[in-house]
Short mmCIF file of C-alpha atoms in Angstrom, two decimals:
data_model
loop_
_atom_site.label_atom_id
_atom_site.label_comp_id
_atom_site.label_asym_id
_atom_site.label_seq_id
_atom_site.Cartn_x
_atom_site.Cartn_y
_atom_site.Cartn_z
CA MET A 1 5.89 15.14 29.83
CA LEU A 2 5.90 13.67 26.28
CA ASP A 3 5.58 16.06 22.90
CA TYR A 4 4.22 13.14 21.21
CA VAL A 5 2.99 9.77 21.50
CA VAL A 6 2.77 7.93 18.03
CA VAL A 7 0.42 4.89 18.51
CA GLY A 8 0.97 1.85 16.06
CA GLY A 9 4.19 1.14 14.37
CA GLY A 10 3.16 0.63 10.53
CA ILE A 11 4.82 2.94 7.50
CA GLY A 12 2.92 6.09 8.86
CA GLY A 13 3.52 5.87 12.55
CA VAL A 14 7.27 4.82 12.37
CA LEU A 15 8.04 7.87 9.35
CA SER A 16 6.37 10.19 11.70
CA ALA A 17 8.31 9.29 14.94
CA SER A 18 11.25 9.02 13.01
CA LEU A 19 11.21 12.55 11.69
CA LEU A 20 9.78 14.13 14.99
CA SER A 21 12.60 12.33 16.90
CA HIS A 22 15.30 13.45 14.38
CA VAL A 23 14.30 17.33 15.21
CA GLY A 24 14.04 17.07 18.63
CA ARG A 25 11.03 16.41 19.76
CA GLN A 26 10.67 13.96 22.83
CA VAL A 27 8.38 10.62 21.25
CA ILE A 28 7.45 7.49 22.36
CA LEU A 29 6.16 4.92 19.31
CA PHE A 30 3.89 2.11 21.00
CA GLU A 31 3.45 -1.12 18.90
CA ALA A 32 1.06 -3.89 20.08
CA GLN A 33 3.26 -6.29 17.81
CA SER A 34 6.69 -7.92 18.57
CA TYR A 35 7.40 -6.16 15.33
CA LEU A 36 7.03 -3.11 13.38
CA GLY A 37 5.70 -2.53 9.84
CA GLY A 38 2.04 -3.71 10.23
CA CYS A 39 0.53 -4.51 6.69
CA ALA A 40 4.26 -3.31 5.23
CA GLY A 41 6.26 -5.64 8.13
CA THR A 42 8.07 -9.01 7.84
CA PHE A 43 7.02 -11.63 10.39
CA GLN A 44 8.95 -14.92 11.63
CA ARG A 45 6.74 -18.55 11.67
CA LYS A 46 8.34 -21.44 12.69
CA GLY A 47 11.55 -20.58 11.78
CA PHE A 48 10.86 -18.75 8.28
CA TYR A 49 10.31 -15.18 7.34
CA TYR A 50 8.08 -13.56 5.31
CA ASN A 51 6.51 -10.24 4.25
CA ALA A 52 3.62 -9.74 4.94
CA GLY A 53 1.99 -8.44 1.68
CA ALA A 54 2.96 -7.66 -1.54
CA SER A 55 6.62 -6.63 -1.35
CA THR A 56 6.73 -3.88 -4.08
CA LEU A 57 8.99 -0.41 -3.36
CA VAL A 58 9.32 2.27 -5.02
CA GLY A 59 10.00 6.38 -4.54
CA LEU A 60 13.28 6.07 -3.18
CA GLU A 61 14.80 8.93 -5.59
CA GLU A 62 15.21 12.42 -4.41
CA ASN A 63 12.35 13.89 -5.89
CA MET A 64 9.45 11.51 -4.13
CA PRO A 65 8.30 11.28 -0.95
CA LEU A 66 9.80 8.84 0.77
CA GLY A 67 13.44 9.71 -0.98
CA ARG A 68 12.65 13.34 0.56
CA LEU A 69 12.66 11.70 4.20
CA MET A 70 15.78 9.60 3.16
CA LYS A 71 17.92 12.40 2.48
CA PHE A 72 16.76 14.58 5.89
CA LEU A 73 17.25 11.73 8.10
CA GLY A 74 20.61 10.49 5.92
CA LEU A 75 19.34 6.73 6.01
CA GLU A 76 20.01 4.30 3.18
CA PRO A 77 17.67 1.22 3.23
CA PRO A 78 18.88 -2.02 2.86
CA THR A 79 17.71 -1.87 -0.72
CA LYS A 80 18.51 -3.29 -4.26
CA GLU A 81 17.22 -1.82 -7.50
CA ILE A 82 15.28 -4.66 -9.59
CA ASP A 83 14.12 -4.49 -13.41
CA PRO A 84 12.14 -5.62 -14.74
CA SER A 85 9.41 -4.73 -11.79
CA MET A 86 7.28 -7.27 -12.05
CA VAL A 87 5.63 -9.76 -14.96
CA VAL A 88 2.12 -9.75 -15.92
CA HIS A 89 0.72 -12.98 -17.01
CA ILE A 90 -2.32 -12.95 -18.59
CA ALA A 91 -4.14 -15.59 -21.38
CA ASP A 92 -1.04 -16.98 -22.87
CA ARG A 93 1.08 -13.70 -22.79
CA GLN A 94 3.83 -12.26 -20.55
CA ILE A 95 4.25 -8.62 -20.21
CA ARG A 96 7.56 -7.65 -18.70
CA ARG A 97 6.62 -3.75 -16.85
CA TYR A 98 10.37 -2.51 -17.59
CA LYS A 99 12.09 1.11 -16.08
CA SER A 100 12.73 1.79 -19.61
CA TRP A 101 9.60 3.62 -20.71
CA GLU A 102 10.14 2.22 -24.70
CA ASP A 103 10.70 -1.19 -23.96
CA SER A 104 7.89 -1.33 -21.50
CA LEU A 105 5.75 0.27 -24.18
CA ALA A 106 7.21 -2.09 -26.88
CA GLU A 107 6.36 -5.05 -24.62
CA ILE A 108 2.66 -3.41 -24.23
CA GLU A 109 2.31 -3.41 -28.11
CA SER A 110 3.48 -6.68 -28.40
CA SER A 111 1.01 -8.46 -26.78
CA PHE A 112 -1.73 -6.18 -27.51
CA PRO A 113 -0.66 -5.33 -31.31
CA GLN A 114 -4.12 -3.86 -32.45
CA LEU A 115 -4.42 -1.05 -30.41
CA LYS A 116 -2.61 2.40 -31.02
CA HIS A 117 -0.69 2.69 -27.84
CA ARG A 118 1.38 5.41 -27.82
CA ALA A 119 -0.82 8.46 -27.32
CA PHE A 120 -2.16 7.02 -24.19
CA TRP A 121 0.45 5.81 -22.72
CA GLU A 122 2.43 9.40 -22.99
CA ARG A 123 -0.61 10.99 -21.70
CA VAL A 124 -0.21 9.09 -18.71
CA LYS A 125 3.21 9.52 -18.65
CA ALA A 126 2.94 13.17 -18.26
CA VAL A 127 0.31 13.40 -16.65
CA SER A 128 1.84 10.85 -13.81
CA GLN A 129 5.31 13.49 -13.78
CA ASP A 130 3.14 16.43 -13.65
CA LEU A 131 1.54 15.27 -10.52
CA TRP A 132 5.35 14.27 -8.83
CA SER A 133 6.52 17.48 -9.51
CA LEU A 134 3.48 19.71 -7.78
CA SER A 135 2.75 16.55 -4.83
CA CYS A 136 5.04 18.61 -2.33
CA ASP A 137 2.98 22.77 -3.41
CA LEU A 138 -0.08 21.10 -3.14
CA LEU A 139 0.32 20.63 1.03
CA PRO A 140 -0.70 20.90 3.26
CA TYR A 141 -3.92 18.93 2.42
CA PRO A 142 -6.91 20.70 3.00
CA SER A 143 -5.62 24.26 2.39
CA PRO A 144 -7.82 26.95 0.12
CA SER A 145 -3.66 28.12 -0.65
CA SER A 146 -2.01 25.40 -1.41
CA PRO A 147 -3.35 25.25 -4.77
CA ILE A 148 -2.81 28.73 -5.62
CA LYS A 149 0.82 27.98 -4.31
CA ALA A 150 1.08 25.19 -6.87
CA LEU A 151 -0.58 27.14 -9.66
CA LEU A 152 2.04 30.10 -9.35
CA LYS A 153 4.90 27.73 -9.22
CA HIS A 154 3.85 24.59 -11.24
CA PRO A 155 1.07 26.57 -13.74
CA LEU A 156 1.47 24.20 -17.06
CA ALA A 157 1.76 21.27 -14.55
CA PHE A 158 -1.44 22.73 -12.70
CA LEU A 159 -3.31 22.85 -15.91
CA ASN A 160 -2.34 19.86 -17.58
CA THR A 161 -3.60 17.66 -14.49
CA ILE A 162 -5.99 19.52 -12.82
CA LEU A 163 -9.59 18.05 -15.14
CA CYS A 164 -7.96 14.47 -14.81
CA HIS A 165 -9.36 15.00 -11.21
CA PHE A 166 -12.66 14.47 -12.19
CA VAL A 167 -13.15 12.25 -15.36
CA SER A 168 -12.75 8.43 -14.79
CA SER A 169 -9.33 7.06 -16.14
CA ARG A 170 -11.45 4.30 -18.14
CA ARG A 171 -13.17 7.41 -20.25
CA VAL A 172 -9.57 8.62 -21.00
CA ALA A 173 -8.46 5.05 -22.13
CA ARG A 174 -11.82 4.67 -23.96
CA PHE A 175 -10.58 8.58 -25.64
CA TYR A 176 -7.23 7.49 -26.87
CA LEU A 177 -7.35 3.99 -27.32
CA GLY A 178 -10.94 3.62 -28.96
CA GLU A 179 -12.43 0.04 -28.35
CA PHE A 180 -10.27 -2.37 -26.70
CA ASN A 181 -10.81 -6.03 -25.87
CA SER A 182 -11.90 -7.46 -22.06
CA LYS A 183 -8.07 -8.49 -21.99
CA TYR A 184 -6.64 -5.31 -22.37
CA GLU A 185 -8.93 -3.82 -19.69
CA SER A 186 -8.09 -5.81 -17.43
CA PHE A 187 -4.55 -5.68 -17.49
CA LEU A 188 -5.22 -1.73 -17.05
CA ASN A 189 -8.41 -2.53 -14.20
CA HIS A 190 -5.82 -4.57 -12.39
CA HIS A 191 -3.12 -2.07 -12.25
CA THR A 192 -5.47 0.45 -10.77
CA LEU A 193 -6.85 -2.07 -8.41
CA ILE A 194 -3.34 -3.03 -7.04
CA THR A 195 -2.56 0.71 -6.64
CA ALA A 196 -5.99 2.90 -6.08
CA GLN A 197 -7.67 -0.21 -4.83
CA GLY A 198 -10.25 0.37 -7.46
CA TYR A 199 -11.42 -0.26 -11.36
CA MET A 200 -10.89 2.12 -13.61
CA GLU A 201 -14.16 3.17 -14.18
CA GLU A 202 -13.76 4.37 -10.57
CA VAL A 203 -10.58 5.51 -10.36
CA PRO A 204 -9.63 9.62 -11.62
CA PHE A 205 -6.97 9.68 -14.30
CA SER A 206 -4.88 11.56 -12.13
CA VAL A 207 -4.67 8.53 -9.59
CA ALA A 208 -4.88 6.18 -12.51
CA SER A 209 -1.76 7.67 -14.27
CA LEU A 210 0.52 7.02 -10.88
CA GLY A 211 -0.74 3.61 -10.87
CA LEU A 212 -0.20 2.65 -14.49
CA THR A 213 3.33 4.44 -14.54
CA TYR A 214 4.30 2.82 -11.25
CA PRO A 215 6.34 0.33 -12.32
CA ASN A 216 8.33 2.43 -14.44
CA LEU A 217 9.66 3.96 -11.43
CA THR A 218 12.84 2.58 -10.09
CA ASN A 219 11.63 -0.31 -8.51
CA TYR A 220 13.74 -1.95 -5.35
CA TYR A 221 13.63 -5.27 -3.61
CA ALA A 222 14.04 -4.71 0.41
CA VAL A 223 16.98 -6.87 1.55
CA GLY A 224 16.12 -9.08 4.63
CA GLY A 225 12.77 -7.80 4.12
CA MET A 226 10.18 -4.90 4.24
CA GLY A 227 10.85 -4.88 7.61
CA LYS A 228 14.46 -3.86 7.76
CA VAL A 229 13.35 -0.71 5.36
CA VAL A 230 11.06 -0.13 8.28
CA GLU A 231 13.31 -0.72 11.18
CA SER A 232 15.73 0.97 8.92
CA PHE A 233 13.31 4.43 9.45
CA ALA A 234 12.73 3.58 13.05
CA SER A 235 16.68 3.50 13.94
CA ARG A 236 16.05 7.53 14.04
CA ILE A 237 13.03 6.96 17.28
CA LYS A 238 14.99 7.05 20.21
CA HIS A 239 12.07 5.11 22.32
CA VAL A 240 10.17 2.14 20.77
CA ARG A 241 8.18 0.39 23.02
CA LEU A 242 6.54 -3.00 21.23
CA LYS A 243 4.94 -5.51 22.06
CA GLU A 244 3.21 -2.50 24.55
CA LYS A 245 -0.27 -2.12 23.53
CA VAL A 246 -2.31 1.31 24.19
CA LEU A 247 -5.63 0.52 25.86
CA SER A 248 -7.21 4.33 25.88
CA ILE A 249 -6.44 7.22 24.93
CA GLU A 250 -7.97 10.48 27.52
CA PRO A 251 -7.98 14.08 26.73
CA MET A 252 -7.05 16.46 29.43
CA PRO A 253 -6.22 20.30 29.79
CA TRP A 254 -2.47 19.64 30.07
CA GLY A 255 -2.59 17.42 26.78
CA PHE A 256 -3.34 13.65 27.19
CA LEU A 257 -3.14 10.89 29.27
CA ILE A 258 -1.82 7.56 27.62
CA LYS A 259 -2.85 4.04 28.94
CA THR A 260 -1.33 1.27 28.12
CA THR A 261 -0.59 -2.64 28.78
CA LEU A 262 2.44 -1.74 31.33
CA GLY A 263 2.05 2.19 32.36
CA GLU A 264 0.51 5.22 31.76
CA TYR A 265 2.33 7.91 29.91
CA GLU A 266 1.33 11.79 29.31
CA THR A 267 1.83 13.34 26.36
CA LYS A 268 1.04 17.10 24.63
CA ARG A 269 0.16 15.56 21.21
CA VAL A 270 -0.93 12.28 19.68
CA ILE A 271 -0.48 10.59 16.41
CA LEU A 272 -2.48 7.55 15.59
CA ASN A 273 -1.40 5.40 12.89
CA THR A 274 -5.05 3.62 12.61
CA THR A 275 -7.56 3.60 10.31
CA ILE A 276 -9.92 6.28 10.70
CA TRP A 277 -12.62 3.72 11.14
CA ASP A 278 -10.34 2.29 14.36
CA ALA A 279 -9.51 5.53 15.80
CA GLY A 280 -12.55 5.89 18.08
CA ASN A 281 -11.82 2.26 19.71
CA LEU A 282 -9.13 4.41 21.49
CA VAL A 283 -10.35 7.64 21.74
CA ARG A 284 -13.54 7.58 23.29
CA GLU A 285 -14.73 11.19 22.00
CA LEU A 286 -13.51 10.21 18.49
CA LYS A 287 -16.38 7.72 18.31
CA PRO A 288 -18.57 9.86 16.62
CA TYR A 289 -16.10 10.61 13.84
CA SER A 290 -15.57 6.77 13.25
CA GLU A 291 -18.78 5.95 13.08
CA ARG A 292 -19.67 8.69 10.39
CA ALA A 293 -16.63 7.70 8.74
CA ARG A 294 -18.00 3.67 8.59
CA GLU A 295 -21.38 5.09 7.41
CA LYS A 296 -19.66 7.23 4.62
CA TYR A 297 -16.77 5.56 3.45
CA ARG A 298 -17.86 1.96 2.96
CA LYS A 299 -15.51 1.01 0.08
CA MET A 300 -12.78 -1.02 0.93
CA TRP A 301 -10.84 -4.39 0.24
CA GLY A 302 -9.35 -7.23 2.27
CA ALA A 303 -6.73 -9.52 1.53
CA PHE A 304 -6.27 -13.49 0.56
CA VAL A 305 -2.76 -14.13 1.29
CA ILE A 306 -0.68 -18.00 0.93
CA TYR A 307 2.85 -17.93 2.61
CA MET A 308 5.51 -20.31 1.59
CA THR A 309 8.61 -21.60 1.82
CA LEU A 310 10.28 -23.25 -1.14
CA GLU A 311 13.30 -25.26 -1.31
CA ASP A 312 15.53 -23.33 -3.61
CA SER A 313 17.33 -26.33 -5.41
CA GLY A 314 15.76 -26.85 -8.69
CA LEU A 315 14.14 -23.61 -8.78
CA GLU A 316 14.00 -21.92 -11.75
CA ASP A 317 15.53 -17.80 -11.89
CA LEU A 318 12.36 -16.45 -11.75
CA SER A 319 11.85 -12.16 -11.55
CA HIS A 320 10.98 -10.96 -8.10
CA HIS A 321 7.20 -10.26 -8.81
CA HIS A 322 4.75 -12.00 -10.85
CA PHE A 323 1.31 -10.30 -11.52
CA ILE A 324 -1.29 -12.68 -12.29
CA LEU A 325 -4.55 -11.84 -14.33
CA LEU A 326 -7.36 -14.42 -14.15
CA ASP A 327 -10.30 -15.20 -16.57
CA LYS A 328 -13.08 -16.21 -13.70
CA PRO A 329 -13.12 -14.93 -9.99
CA ILE A 330 -11.13 -17.03 -7.17
CA PRO A 331 -13.46 -18.57 -4.86
CA TYR A 332 -14.73 -16.32 -2.06
CA THR A 333 -12.58 -13.25 -2.88
CA GLY A 334 -14.73 -11.64 -5.67
CA SER A 335 -10.84 -11.11 -6.89
CA ARG A 336 -9.38 -12.11 -10.80
CA SER A 337 -5.71 -11.36 -9.95
CA LEU A 338 -2.85 -12.79 -8.10
CA PHE A 339 0.43 -11.13 -6.65
CA LEU A 340 3.51 -13.20 -6.19
CA SER A 341 6.27 -11.87 -4.39
CA LEU A 342 9.35 -13.92 -4.52
CA SER A 343 12.44 -13.39 -2.03
CA GLU A 344 16.02 -13.31 -3.85
CA ARG A 345 18.35 -16.35 -3.92
CA GLU A 346 21.11 -14.43 -1.52
CA ASP A 347 18.76 -12.64 0.94
CA PRO A 348 20.55 -13.47 4.21
CA ILE A 349 16.87 -13.88 6.20
CA LEU A 350 14.05 -14.73 3.70
CA SER A 351 16.26 -17.18 1.97
CA LYS A 352 18.24 -18.66 4.87
CA ASP A 353 19.57 -22.46 4.57
CA GLY A 354 18.88 -22.76 0.48
CA THR A 355 15.12 -21.63 0.87
CA ARG A 356 12.69 -19.13 -0.68
CA SER A 357 10.28 -17.11 0.54
CA VAL A 358 7.02 -16.05 -1.28
CA THR A 359 3.97 -14.52 -0.44
CA LEU A 360 0.83 -14.86 -2.95
CA SER A 361 -1.76 -12.58 -1.96
CA THR A 362 -4.91 -11.36 -3.90
CA HIS A 363 -8.01 -8.73 -2.85
CA THR A 364 -11.23 -10.10 -1.45
CA HIS A 365 -14.51 -8.79 -0.20
CA LEU A 366 -14.65 -8.92 3.61
CA HIS A 367 -18.74 -10.24 3.86
CA LEU A 368 -17.07 -13.27 2.13
CA TRP A 369 -15.46 -13.94 5.70
CA GLU A 370 -17.51 -12.47 8.17
CA GLY A 371 -20.29 -14.37 10.38
CA LEU A 372 -18.99 -17.68 9.35
CA SER A 373 -18.63 -20.48 11.55
CA SER A 374 -15.28 -22.15 12.05
CA GLU A 375 -15.98 -25.35 9.70
CA GLU A 376 -17.38 -22.94 7.22
CA TYR A 377 -14.46 -20.90 7.92
CA MET A 378 -11.68 -23.50 7.06
CA GLU A 379 -13.60 -24.76 4.29
CA ARG A 380 -13.34 -21.48 2.38
CA LYS A 381 -10.15 -20.61 3.15
CA GLN A 382 -8.84 -24.27 2.28
CA LYS A 383 -10.80 -23.91 -1.26
CA ALA A 384 -9.55 -20.44 -1.91
CA LEU A 385 -5.91 -21.66 -1.31
CA GLU A 386 -6.51 -24.78 -3.57
CA TYR A 387 -7.70 -22.67 -6.23
CA CYS A 388 -4.98 -20.09 -6.34
CA MET A 389 -2.58 -22.70 -5.92
CA GLU A 390 -3.54 -24.37 -9.24
CA GLU A 391 -3.71 -20.92 -11.14
CA LEU A 392 -0.34 -19.99 -9.70
CA TYR A 393 1.00 -23.61 -11.52
CA ARG A 394 -1.32 -23.06 -14.48
CA HIS A 395 1.31 -20.07 -15.34
CA ILE A 396 4.44 -21.06 -13.62
CA PRO A 397 4.36 -24.79 -13.99
CA SER A 398 7.64 -25.21 -12.62
CA LEU A 399 6.44 -24.16 -9.09
CA ARG A 400 4.41 -26.98 -8.70
CA TYR A 401 7.27 -29.53 -8.70
CA VAL A 402 9.30 -27.04 -6.08
CA LYS A 403 9.26 -28.59 -2.70
CA LYS A 404 7.19 -26.57 -0.37
CA LEU A 405 8.88 -26.49 3.44
CA ALA A 406 5.80 -24.53 4.78
CA LEU A 407 2.80 -23.28 3.27
CA PHE A 408 -0.28 -21.39 5.40
CA ALA A 409 -2.92 -18.88 4.56
CA GLY A 410 -4.08 -15.43 6.00
CA THR A 411 -7.79 -14.16 5.89
CA PRO A 412 -9.24 -10.51 6.49
CA LYS A 413 -9.69 -12.59 10.00
CA THR A 414 -5.98 -12.79 10.28
CA PHE A 415 -5.34 -9.58 9.51
CA ARG A 416 -7.89 -8.38 12.25
CA ARG A 417 -5.66 -9.96 14.75
CA PHE A 418 -2.55 -8.75 13.68
CA THR A 419 -3.08 -5.78 12.38
CA LEU A 420 -5.99 -4.72 14.79
CA ARG A 421 -7.52 -3.06 11.44
CA TYR A 422 -11.26 -2.81 10.89
CA ARG A 423 -12.44 -5.99 9.47
CA GLY A 424 -9.38 -6.90 8.66
CA SER A 425 -9.07 -4.20 5.72
CA VAL A 426 -6.15 -3.65 3.88
CA GLY A 427 -4.67 -1.61 0.98
CA GLY A 428 -6.65 1.68 2.61
CA LEU A 429 -9.25 4.20 1.57
CA PRO A 430 -9.92 3.32 -1.57
CA ALA A 431 -8.54 6.46 -4.07
CA VAL A 432 -11.90 6.34 -6.34
CA MET A 433 -13.84 9.64 -7.69
CA ASP A 434 -16.29 9.11 -4.83
CA TYR A 435 -13.63 9.99 -2.13
CA PHE A 436 -10.66 11.45 -4.39
CA PRO A 437 -9.50 14.04 -4.00
CA PHE A 438 -11.54 16.43 -2.27
CA ASN A 439 -13.80 14.00 -0.22
CA PHE A 440 -10.49 12.21 1.18
CA PRO A 441 -10.12 12.59 5.23
CA PRO A 442 -7.30 14.82 6.21
CA PRO A 443 -5.19 14.07 8.99
CA LEU A 444 -6.97 16.29 10.98
CA THR A 445 -9.35 15.25 13.44
CA PRO A 446 -12.38 16.65 15.80
CA VAL A 447 -9.90 16.41 19.09
CA GLU A 448 -7.29 19.11 19.11
CA ASN A 449 -3.73 17.77 18.96
CA LEU A 450 -5.22 14.38 17.81
CA TYR A 451 -4.44 12.92 14.62
CA ILE A 452 -4.26 10.52 12.12
CA VAL A 453 -1.50 8.96 9.88
CA GLY A 454 -1.70 6.09 7.11
CA ASP A 455 -3.52 4.85 4.18
CA THR A 456 -6.61 5.69 5.12
CA VAL A 457 -6.16 9.69 5.24
CA PHE A 458 -4.89 11.75 2.66
CA PRO A 459 -3.71 10.75 -0.39
CA GLY A 460 -4.22 7.10 0.57
CA GLN A 461 -1.88 3.83 0.19
CA GLY A 462 1.78 2.70 -0.65
CA TRP A 463 5.36 3.59 0.80
CA PRO A 464 4.79 6.76 -1.50
CA GLY A 465 1.34 7.72 -0.37
CA VAL A 466 1.70 7.28 3.42
CA ALA A 467 5.08 9.09 3.41
CA LEU A 468 3.87 12.24 1.67
CA GLY A 469 0.56 11.72 3.95
CA VAL A 470 3.22 12.05 6.51
CA ILE A 471 4.97 14.98 5.08
CA ASN A 472 1.38 16.78 4.85
CA LEU A 473 1.07 16.32 8.72
CA LEU A 474 3.98 17.74 9.60
CA LYS A 475 3.23 20.63 7.64
CA PHE A 476 0.41 21.87 9.66
CA ILE A 477 1.96 20.91 13.02
CA GLU A 478 5.84 21.32 12.78
CA LYS A 479 5.78 24.43 10.15
CA ASP A 480 9.50 24.77 10.42
CA ILE A 481 10.86 21.12 9.27
CA GLY A 482 11.84 21.98 6.22
CA ILE A 483 11.59 18.38 4.25
CA CYS A 484 9.59 20.12 1.25
#
């Protein structure tokens, strides 16, 4: 009998299976697709490779969650440091988000000279640094002893951050900066949107501080695509079953019976790398749990993503990531921003044979893509694509004249098909004040020995958040694994 079955090969599933396999547990990871990574994976289409979503990667330092896991596993994923982490385009301005705190602040001050930025950004920096120093000692979550442990070990950091969970980031910004114009508000809003899935007025200052400073962490380019980073962690898993979909999970007196498209398996414990909204689709006993989650946690986002392969000849030197903020919403999305990720010229997979791979993504409201006829769906898809491309050309004009060898788009319907996520949602559960931190779902479920990892359980999205969530789960179920 297996010790664990892990269902789903996204970041959370791969990290969980990797750690458990590394310490000698008998583990099988099942993934329905032919590749690992889910929304953070790399896929192939007509001979070209693309990252499924925005390909920012942070948190590989030893004091960060992902860095702790890398050290524990003895891994060095194929990455390369990049600086600046991104270029923000807003109106006629470009703001480079450098790793250097002073250089980054100088860029912001130059673009918005009428505001006294330093006090606000120093506060943002202090809170984010304290939260990262507290992160391991606040686990496991939820546990009444964890906050006490963190307070005793890091009293100043704990007291400096505790109230930040209960005040909106917009309120703090107003306190330090006074009145600021719509351009600056858009600049702040969209940083929290891409990192916490919410705007400044919704997101607590604690979470916003992490999102606003992530460009100042060491940022990395994933050589060969984000999927190669996932595969690096998966190399520690002895048994990975791709293209084998789990059909059902049945609790038994001795554990669980797993039924897949290719067979049946017995295991003591199960880890689902799925959303809280989808868990009941696999486990009948979790249907009430998922139904309550769908009722309680209604805020979620989808993505509209354009994938391109460009001919590299004549393409100017561009930064890896461009964050384009718009004045008007993109049709059929409700979003006012675009995030472009460009493969590096020397990348052996994404940029082979003189090409460059591009992922251009934006948030979208899910209901705008639901209940449509085929004709309506295709019409909306084409109009959104054309609008996004024109905005891209307006901000980076040289791209208009670069030959496109491939160009296609994905919607929430596409993500639902390939990731099996509820309504095609991406980005996880928003870390907004209605949910975070005390109403955020834990990794434990009502079914004993059955757990959930990923971006809809504490503490949420992104590589650092999901990695910390995996550590959190292991502190419940494998207390002897001393990662942090």
